[in-house]
Amino acid sequence: MSYQANPHRYDRMVYHRTGLSGLKLPAFSLGLWYNFGGVDAYEKGRALVRGAFDLGITHFDLANVYGPPPGSAEEMFGRLLATDLAPYRDELVVATKASGQMFEGPYGGGGSRKTFVAALDRSLQRLGLDYVDIFYAHGLDPEVPLEETMAALDHAVRQGKALYVGICSHDTAQSAEAIRILRELGTPMLIHQHDYSMLNRGNEGALQQMLADNGVGAIVFSPLAQGILTGKYVSGFPDDSRANSPTGHFDKNWVTDATIRKLKRLAEIAERRGQTLPQMALAWLFRDGKVTSAILGASRVEQLAENVAALNGLRFGDDERLTIERILSGEE
């Protein structure tokens, strides 16, 4: 039997306008960095993508290097677009990025216009699409003028191969300059992607405020700090956890005694709120309106459903905010 999306999928999700654009993104997006490569079971990835869409997650975040091996996550998602998701293409926001060394020689990676044009063409081929909804510059190439890389993004839109553009993991000064260049080219930046969570707040101040001031959306990855904010590592590292996977990109040194103390205190607050720790950590991201969407990773559909349920408890009282800030700063 062919896949039929949940008819009530839009009832449970919140959608935020992205900066000053007309595009709305779901509060939660699905990242295909982990669990969707050629080394992973196709049916597992298929279940996660279908489950995400059934929960109202319409935005799927990819990159040409996602796998392993590189390119295989796009290939996997392309299979789903050709079968299960074919009737729903216009309900999806598909994003990919140019980054990393994808083939031999001087043009297989980096931030040149030539590399970006080839990277996007290859991504579209793997995805089986004529265009992606969002095309990102993934990180900064210090050997290439920022003007050239941004011109490549502008070129992709003018070719009709991308509807919107963004950048990923650029600092505040680089991002402000990229915004200026793209605005002058006539292709305003839609969105900026960066690392952000309760335990990693380096991008919270100047960067997020600059994006808000310029009408650029903010989408964050690792919102649960690589799974640390799930609390599952408080008592050690389970054998089947991401921390023990050779492709999990997890550094066990992140889980310190001080972090564990914070997690235990935060879990107490979450329990009083009627939430799990990860639900509270996700809800916290939206407390000041600067985050458009948070990219989730998951190994089970049940995890996605639990995370999406964070939308049922987005309000934080003044006392809760103060206590959480004291815990995160190490004062409690």
Coordinates of C-alpha atoms in Angstrom, one line a residue:
M1 CA 0.0 0.0 0.0
S2 CA 1.4 3.4 -0.9
Y3 CA 2.1 6.0 1.7
Q4 CA -0.7 8.3 2.7
A5 CA 0.3 11.2 4.9
N6 CA -1.5 11.8 8.2
P7 CA -4.5 14.1 7.3
H8 CA -4.1 15.9 10.7
R9 CA -0.3 16.6 10.3
Y10 CA -0.7 20.4 10.3
D11 CA -2.8 20.4 13.5
R12 CA 0.1 19.7 15.8
M13 CA 2.9 21.8 14.4
V14 CA 3.7 25.5 14.8
Y15 CA 5.0 27.4 11.8
H16 CA 7.2 30.5 12.0
R17 CA 7.7 33.2 9.4
T18 CA 11.4 33.1 8.4
G19 CA 12.9 36.6 8.9
L20 CA 11.1 39.1 6.7
S21 CA 10.4 36.6 3.9
G22 CA 7.1 35.1 3.1
L23 CA 8.3 31.5 3.8
K24 CA 7.1 29.8 7.0
L25 CA 9.1 27.0 8.5
P26 CA 8.0 24.4 11.1
A27 CA 9.3 25.0 14.6
F28 CA 11.1 21.7 14.2
S29 CA 12.9 20.5 11.1
L30 CA 14.4 17.1 10.4
G31 CA 18.2 16.9 9.9
L32 CA 19.5 14.0 7.7
W33 CA 23.1 14.3 9.0
Y34 CA 22.9 11.1 11.0
N35 CA 21.0 7.8 10.4
F36 CA 20.4 8.5 6.6
G37 CA 23.6 7.5 5.0
G38 CA 24.5 4.5 2.9
V39 CA 25.8 2.7 6.0
D40 CA 22.3 2.9 7.5
A41 CA 19.2 0.9 7.0
Y42 CA 17.0 2.4 4.3
E43 CA 13.8 1.4 5.9
K44 CA 14.8 3.1 9.2
G45 CA 15.4 6.4 7.4
R46 CA 12.2 6.0 5.5
A47 CA 10.2 5.5 8.6
L48 CA 11.8 8.6 10.2
V49 CA 11.1 10.8 7.2
R50 CA 7.5 9.6 6.9
G51 CA 7.0 9.9 10.6
A52 CA 8.4 13.4 10.6
F53 CA 6.0 14.6 7.8
D54 CA 3.1 13.0 9.6
L55 CA 4.0 15.2 12.6
G56 CA 3.9 18.3 10.5
I57 CA 7.6 18.6 9.9
T58 CA 7.8 19.9 6.3
H59 CA 11.4 21.0 6.3
F60 CA 14.2 18.5 5.6
D61 CA 17.8 19.6 6.0
L62 CA 20.6 18.0 3.9
A63 CA 24.1 18.7 2.7
N64 CA 26.2 17.2 -0.1
V65 CA 28.6 15.7 2.4
Y66 CA 25.9 13.9 4.5
G67 CA 26.2 10.2 4.7
P68 CA 28.5 8.3 5.1
P69 CA 29.5 8.0 2.4
P70 CA 29.2 11.6 1.2
G71 CA 26.1 12.1 -1.0
S72 CA 24.3 9.1 0.2
A73 CA 21.8 11.0 2.4
E74 CA 20.7 13.0 -0.6
E75 CA 20.4 9.8 -2.6
M76 CA 18.3 8.2 0.1
F77 CA 16.0 11.2 0.3
G78 CA 15.8 11.3 -3.5
R79 CA 14.4 7.8 -3.4
L80 CA 11.7 8.9 -1.0
L81 CA 10.9 12.0 -3.1
A82 CA 10.4 9.7 -6.1
T83 CA 8.1 7.4 -4.3
D84 CA 6.5 8.1 -0.9
L85 CA 6.7 11.9 -1.0
A86 CA 6.1 12.5 -4.8
P87 CA 2.5 13.7 -4.3
Y88 CA 3.7 16.1 -1.5
R89 CA 6.6 17.9 -3.1
D90 CA 4.9 21.3 -3.0
E91 CA 4.3 20.8 0.8
L92 CA 8.0 20.2 1.4
V93 CA 11.0 22.6 2.0
V94 CA 14.1 20.7 0.9
A95 CA 17.4 22.3 1.8
T96 CA 21.0 21.3 0.9
K97 CA 24.4 22.8 1.3
A98 CA 27.7 22.9 -0.6
S99 CA 30.6 21.9 1.5
G100 CA 33.5 19.6 1.8
Q101 CA 35.6 17.7 -0.8
M102 CA 33.2 15.7 -2.9
F103 CA 35.5 14.6 -5.8
E104 CA 39.1 14.7 -6.8
G105 CA 41.0 17.8 -7.9
P106 CA 40.9 21.5 -7.1
Y107 CA 37.2 21.9 -7.9
G108 CA 35.8 19.2 -5.8
G109 CA 35.5 21.4 -2.7
G110 CA 35.8 24.9 -1.4
G111 CA 33.8 28.1 -1.9
S112 CA 34.5 29.0 -5.6
R113 CA 31.6 29.8 -8.0
K114 CA 32.7 26.8 -10.1
T115 CA 32.6 24.4 -7.2
F116 CA 29.2 25.7 -6.0
V117 CA 27.6 25.4 -9.4
A118 CA 28.9 21.8 -9.8
A119 CA 28.0 20.9 -6.2
L120 CA 24.4 22.1 -6.6
D121 CA 24.0 20.3 -9.9
R122 CA 25.2 17.1 -8.4
S123 CA 22.9 17.5 -5.4
L124 CA 19.9 18.0 -7.6
Q125 CA 20.9 14.9 -9.5
R126 CA 21.1 12.8 -6.3
L127 CA 17.8 14.3 -5.1
G128 CA 16.0 13.9 -8.4
L129 CA 14.8 17.5 -8.3
D130 CA 14.9 20.5 -10.6
Y131 CA 15.4 22.9 -7.7
V132 CA 15.9 22.9 -3.9
D133 CA 14.0 25.3 -1.7
I134 CA 17.1 26.5 0.2
F135 CA 20.7 26.3 -0.8
Y136 CA 23.4 27.1 1.7
A137 CA 27.0 28.0 1.8
H138 CA 28.2 25.5 4.4
G139 CA 31.0 27.2 6.3
L140 CA 33.6 29.8 5.1
D141 CA 36.4 29.2 2.7
P142 CA 39.1 31.7 3.7
E143 CA 40.9 31.3 0.3
V144 CA 37.8 32.5 -1.7
P145 CA 36.4 36.1 -1.5
L146 CA 33.1 36.1 0.2
E147 CA 31.7 38.1 -2.7
E148 CA 32.4 35.2 -5.1
T149 CA 30.7 32.6 -2.8
M150 CA 27.7 34.8 -2.3
A151 CA 27.5 35.5 -6.1
A152 CA 27.4 31.7 -6.6
L153 CA 24.3 31.6 -4.3
D154 CA 22.7 34.4 -6.2
H155 CA 23.5 32.6 -9.5
A156 CA 21.7 29.5 -8.2
V157 CA 18.5 31.5 -7.6
R158 CA 18.7 33.2 -10.9
Q159 CA 19.1 29.9 -12.6
G160 CA 16.0 28.6 -10.9
K161 CA 17.9 25.9 -9.1
A162 CA 17.2 27.3 -5.7
L163 CA 14.3 29.4 -4.3
Y164 CA 16.2 30.9 -1.3
V165 CA 19.7 31.0 0.0
G166 CA 21.4 30.9 3.4
I167 CA 24.7 30.4 5.1
C168 CA 25.8 28.0 7.8
S169 CA 28.3 28.4 10.6
H170 CA 29.6 31.9 9.7
D171 CA 30.5 34.2 12.6
T172 CA 28.7 37.5 13.2
A173 CA 31.0 39.7 11.1
Q174 CA 31.1 37.3 8.2
S175 CA 27.3 36.9 8.3
A176 CA 26.7 40.6 8.4
E177 CA 28.9 41.1 5.3
A178 CA 27.2 38.2 3.5
I179 CA 23.8 39.7 4.2
R180 CA 25.0 43.0 2.8
I181 CA 26.5 41.4 -0.4
L182 CA 23.4 39.3 -1.1
R183 CA 21.1 42.3 -0.5
E184 CA 23.1 44.3 -3.1
L185 CA 23.0 41.4 -5.5
G186 CA 19.2 41.3 -5.2
T187 CA 18.9 37.9 -3.5
P188 CA 18.3 38.6 0.2
M189 CA 19.5 36.0 2.6
L190 CA 16.7 33.9 3.9
I191 CA 18.3 32.2 6.9
H192 CA 21.4 31.5 8.9
Q193 CA 22.1 28.0 10.4
H194 CA 24.2 27.7 13.5
D195 CA 24.9 25.6 16.6
Y196 CA 22.7 26.5 19.6
S197 CA 21.4 24.8 22.7
M198 CA 21.1 25.3 26.5
L199 CA 24.6 24.1 26.8
N200 CA 26.1 25.9 23.8
R201 CA 25.0 29.6 23.9
G202 CA 27.9 31.2 22.0
N203 CA 25.7 32.3 19.2
E204 CA 22.9 33.6 21.4
G205 CA 24.0 37.3 21.7
A206 CA 25.5 39.2 18.9
L207 CA 24.8 36.8 16.1
Q208 CA 21.1 36.1 16.7
Q209 CA 20.5 39.8 17.4
M210 CA 22.2 40.8 14.2
L211 CA 20.1 38.3 12.2
A212 CA 16.9 39.6 13.8
D213 CA 17.9 43.2 13.1
N214 CA 18.4 42.3 9.4
G215 CA 15.3 40.3 9.0
V216 CA 17.1 37.0 8.5
G217 CA 15.8 33.8 10.0
A218 CA 17.7 31.6 12.5
I219 CA 17.7 27.9 12.3
V220 CA 19.7 26.0 14.9
F221 CA 21.3 22.5 14.8
S222 CA 22.3 20.3 17.8
P223 CA 19.5 21.8 19.9
L224 CA 19.9 19.0 22.4
A225 CA 23.7 19.3 22.4
Q226 CA 24.3 16.0 20.5
G227 CA 21.9 14.2 22.7
I228 CA 23.4 15.4 26.0
L229 CA 20.2 17.3 26.9
T230 CA 18.2 14.1 26.6
G231 CA 19.8 13.1 29.9
K232 CA 20.6 9.6 28.6
Y233 CA 24.3 10.0 29.4
V234 CA 23.9 11.0 33.0
S235 CA 24.6 7.4 34.2
G236 CA 27.1 6.5 31.4
F237 CA 27.0 5.7 27.7
P238 CA 24.6 2.9 26.6
D239 CA 26.0 0.5 24.0
D240 CA 23.4 1.4 21.4
S241 CA 23.8 5.1 21.8
R242 CA 25.2 7.7 19.4
A243 CA 28.1 8.2 21.7
N244 CA 29.3 4.6 21.0
S245 CA 28.6 4.7 17.2
P246 CA 31.7 5.0 14.9
T247 CA 29.7 7.4 12.8
G248 CA 28.0 9.3 15.6
H249 CA 30.4 12.3 15.7
F250 CA 30.2 12.4 19.5
D251 CA 33.0 13.4 21.9
K252 CA 32.5 11.8 25.3
N253 CA 34.6 14.5 26.9
W254 CA 31.6 16.8 26.4
V255 CA 29.8 15.0 29.3
T256 CA 31.6 16.4 32.4
D257 CA 30.6 16.2 36.1
A258 CA 29.6 19.8 36.0
T259 CA 27.3 19.2 33.0
I260 CA 25.7 16.2 34.7
R261 CA 24.9 18.4 37.8
K262 CA 23.3 20.9 35.5
L263 CA 21.3 18.2 33.8
K264 CA 19.9 16.8 37.0
R265 CA 18.8 20.3 38.2
L266 CA 17.2 21.1 34.9
A267 CA 15.4 17.7 34.9
E268 CA 13.8 18.7 38.2
I269 CA 12.4 21.9 36.7
A270 CA 11.2 20.1 33.6
E271 CA 9.4 17.6 35.8
R272 CA 7.6 20.4 37.6
R273 CA 6.6 21.8 34.2
G274 CA 5.1 18.5 33.2
Q275 CA 7.8 18.0 30.5
T276 CA 10.8 15.8 29.9
L277 CA 14.2 17.4 30.0
P278 CA 14.6 17.3 26.2
Q279 CA 11.1 18.8 25.8
M280 CA 12.0 21.7 28.1
A281 CA 15.3 22.2 26.4
L282 CA 13.6 22.5 23.0
A283 CA 10.9 24.8 24.3
W284 CA 13.5 27.1 25.8
L285 CA 15.0 27.8 22.4
F286 CA 11.9 29.7 21.4
R287 CA 11.5 31.8 24.5
D288 CA 12.6 35.1 22.9
G289 CA 11.3 34.7 19.4
K290 CA 14.8 34.8 17.7
V291 CA 14.8 31.1 16.6
T292 CA 12.8 30.2 13.6
S293 CA 13.3 26.4 13.6
A294 CA 15.4 23.8 15.4
I295 CA 16.8 20.9 13.4
L296 CA 16.1 17.6 15.1
G297 CA 18.0 14.3 14.8
A298 CA 16.4 11.0 15.8
S299 CA 16.7 7.3 15.6
R300 CA 13.1 6.5 16.3
V301 CA 9.8 8.1 15.3
E302 CA 8.7 8.0 18.9
Q303 CA 11.6 10.4 19.7
L304 CA 10.4 12.8 17.1
A305 CA 6.9 12.7 18.5
E306 CA 8.1 13.3 22.0
N307 CA 10.2 16.3 20.8
V308 CA 7.4 17.8 18.9
A309 CA 5.3 17.6 22.0
A310 CA 7.5 20.4 23.4
L311 CA 5.3 22.8 21.6
N312 CA 2.6 22.1 24.2
G313 CA 4.6 23.9 26.8
L314 CA 6.4 26.9 25.4
R315 CA 5.7 29.5 28.1
F316 CA 8.3 30.1 30.8
G317 CA 7.6 32.0 34.0
D318 CA 10.0 34.7 35.2
D319 CA 11.1 32.6 38.1
E320 CA 11.7 29.6 35.9
R321 CA 13.8 31.7 33.5
L322 CA 15.9 33.1 36.4
T323 CA 16.4 29.6 37.9
I324 CA 17.4 28.1 34.5
E325 CA 19.8 31.0 33.9
R326 CA 21.5 30.4 37.3
I327 CA 21.8 26.7 36.6
L328 CA 23.3 27.2 33.2
S329 CA 25.8 29.7 34.5
G330 CA 26.9 27.4 37.3
E331 CA 25.5 29.5 40.1
E332 CA 23.2 26.7 41.3

